[in-house]
């Protein structure tokens, strides 16, 4: 998107991992720290996007990971964090962005994986 001239706000839990990606685009792309499991952080990222660019038109929910293993062997400490990121993180980020997207007539893109279509052994949690 930044290559074609769009303004982009890229987020990650560890923003240092993505800062280099923004350098070639100057002010058209900024990076912000965001842990999607933190509703206040999602609101802060949205506020910074509005402050920097005046708003935005697209939210891409792309955070997620998979936990593989036998369901009966997993513990809540292992599987709950995956749901916090994959489900509740998406909800909180979307909730934070919706007022801006409603004003702009924007779009939400929710990324997923092929595992939703074709399951694998050991993928019951995912």
Short mmCIF file of C-alpha atoms in Angstrom, two decimals:
data_model
loop_
_atom_site.label_atom_id
_atom_site.label_comp_id
_atom_site.label_asym_id
_atom_site.label_seq_id
_atom_site.Cartn_x
_atom_site.Cartn_y
_atom_site.Cartn_z
CA UNK A 1 0.00 0.00 0.00
CA UNK A 2 2.79 2.43 0.88
CA UNK A 3 4.51 1.63 -2.43
CA UNK A 4 1.52 2.92 -4.36
CA UNK A 5 1.38 6.08 -2.27
CA UNK A 6 -1.12 5.18 0.43
CA UNK A 7 -0.43 6.27 3.99
CA UNK A 8 0.15 3.28 6.24
CA UNK A 9 0.26 2.71 9.97
CA UNK A 10 1.98 -0.60 10.68
CA UNK A 11 1.73 -2.06 14.17
CA UNK A 12 3.45 -4.85 16.05
CA UNK A 13 3.99 -5.90 19.65
CA UNK A 14 7.70 -5.32 19.08
CA UNK A 15 7.80 -2.24 16.87
CA UNK A 16 11.58 -2.52 16.43
CA UNK A 17 10.93 -5.53 14.19
CA UNK A 18 9.04 -3.40 11.65
CA UNK A 19 10.66 0.05 11.88
CA UNK A 20 13.08 -0.68 9.03
CA UNK A 21 10.15 -1.49 6.77
CA UNK A 22 8.87 2.10 7.05
CA UNK A 23 12.14 3.90 6.29
CA UNK A 24 11.86 3.95 2.47
CA UNK A 25 8.43 5.59 2.65
CA UNK A 26 9.26 8.59 4.81
CA UNK A 27 6.19 10.11 6.42
CA UNK A 28 3.75 8.00 4.38
CA UNK A 29 4.33 5.05 6.71
CA UNK A 30 4.68 5.09 10.47
CA UNK A 31 5.10 2.23 12.91
CA UNK A 32 3.41 1.96 16.28
CA UNK A 33 3.63 -0.57 19.09
CA UNK A 34 0.40 -2.51 19.57
CA UNK A 35 -0.46 -5.54 21.64
CA UNK A 36 -3.94 -6.38 20.36
CA UNK A 37 -4.84 -8.00 23.68
CA UNK A 38 -4.69 -4.55 25.31
CA UNK A 39 -7.86 -2.57 24.52
CA UNK A 40 -6.29 0.69 25.75
CA UNK A 41 -3.34 0.17 23.41
CA UNK A 42 -5.72 -0.35 20.47
CA UNK A 43 -7.49 2.91 21.30
CA UNK A 44 -4.14 4.69 21.59
CA UNK A 45 -3.02 3.38 18.19
CA UNK A 46 -6.25 4.58 16.59
CA UNK A 47 -5.85 7.99 18.24
CA UNK A 48 -2.27 8.25 16.94
CA UNK A 49 -3.44 7.31 13.44
CA UNK A 50 -6.05 10.06 13.52
CA UNK A 51 -3.54 12.55 14.95
CA UNK A 52 -0.95 11.69 12.28
CA UNK A 53 -3.07 11.25 9.16
CA UNK A 54 -6.46 12.69 10.09
CA UNK A 55 -8.12 9.28 9.96
CA UNK A 56 -7.92 6.06 7.99
CA UNK A 57 -9.98 4.05 5.54
CA UNK A 58 -8.87 0.45 6.10
CA UNK A 59 -8.21 -1.72 9.14
CA UNK A 60 -6.36 -4.97 8.49
CA UNK A 61 -6.63 -7.41 11.39
CA UNK A 62 -3.67 -9.72 10.85
CA UNK A 63 -2.47 -10.66 14.35
CA UNK A 64 -2.74 -14.33 15.14
CA UNK A 65 -0.98 -17.57 15.80
CA UNK A 66 -1.74 -21.27 16.09
CA UNK A 67 -1.33 -23.68 18.97
CA UNK A 68 -1.04 -27.27 17.86
CA UNK A 69 -1.39 -30.36 20.02
CA UNK A 70 -3.89 -32.79 21.42
CA UNK A 71 -6.88 -31.02 22.97
CA UNK A 72 -6.83 -33.22 26.07
CA UNK A 73 -3.18 -32.40 26.71
CA UNK A 74 -3.43 -28.61 26.53
CA UNK A 75 -3.83 -26.34 29.51
CA UNK A 76 -5.71 -23.04 29.79
CA UNK A 77 -2.34 -21.29 30.22
CA UNK A 78 -1.41 -22.60 26.77
CA UNK A 79 -4.61 -22.09 24.79
CA UNK A 80 -6.23 -18.99 26.31
CA UNK A 81 -3.51 -16.59 25.07
CA UNK A 82 -4.18 -17.77 21.51
CA UNK A 83 -7.86 -16.85 21.86
CA UNK A 84 -6.90 -13.52 23.45
CA UNK A 85 -4.91 -12.64 20.33
CA UNK A 86 -6.89 -14.35 17.57
CA UNK A 87 -10.43 -13.59 18.75
CA UNK A 88 -10.56 -10.96 21.47
CA UNK A 89 -7.66 -8.95 20.04
CA UNK A 90 -9.48 -8.70 16.72
CA UNK A 91 -12.64 -7.61 18.52
CA UNK A 92 -10.91 -4.92 20.61
CA UNK A 93 -8.94 -3.53 17.67
CA UNK A 94 -12.09 -3.43 15.55
CA UNK A 95 -14.07 -1.76 18.36
CA UNK A 96 -11.39 0.91 18.66
CA UNK A 97 -11.34 1.56 14.90
CA UNK A 98 -15.07 1.46 14.13
CA UNK A 99 -15.89 5.11 14.94
CA UNK A 100 -13.19 6.28 12.51
CA UNK A 101 -14.16 3.74 9.86
CA UNK A 102 -17.83 4.68 10.09
CA UNK A 103 -16.95 8.34 9.45
CA UNK A 104 -14.74 7.47 6.48
CA UNK A 105 -16.97 4.74 5.06
CA UNK A 106 -13.96 2.47 5.49
CA UNK A 107 -13.32 -1.23 5.23
CA UNK A 108 -12.25 -3.96 7.64
CA UNK A 109 -10.11 -6.83 6.36
CA UNK A 110 -9.85 -9.83 8.69
CA UNK A 111 -7.00 -12.13 7.74
CA UNK A 112 -7.19 -15.83 8.44
CA UNK A 113 -5.51 -18.96 7.16
CA UNK A 114 -6.26 -21.98 5.05
CA UNK A 115 -6.69 -23.93 8.27
CA UNK A 116 -10.25 -22.61 8.39
CA UNK A 117 -10.97 -24.53 5.21
CA UNK A 118 -8.74 -27.55 5.57
CA UNK A 119 -8.02 -28.80 9.07
CA UNK A 120 -4.98 -30.74 10.22
CA UNK A 121 -4.36 -33.25 12.94
CA UNK A 122 -3.44 -31.51 16.18
CA UNK A 123 -5.12 -28.28 15.13
CA UNK A 124 -8.19 -28.49 17.33
CA UNK A 125 -7.45 -25.35 19.31
CA UNK A 126 -6.78 -23.33 16.20
#
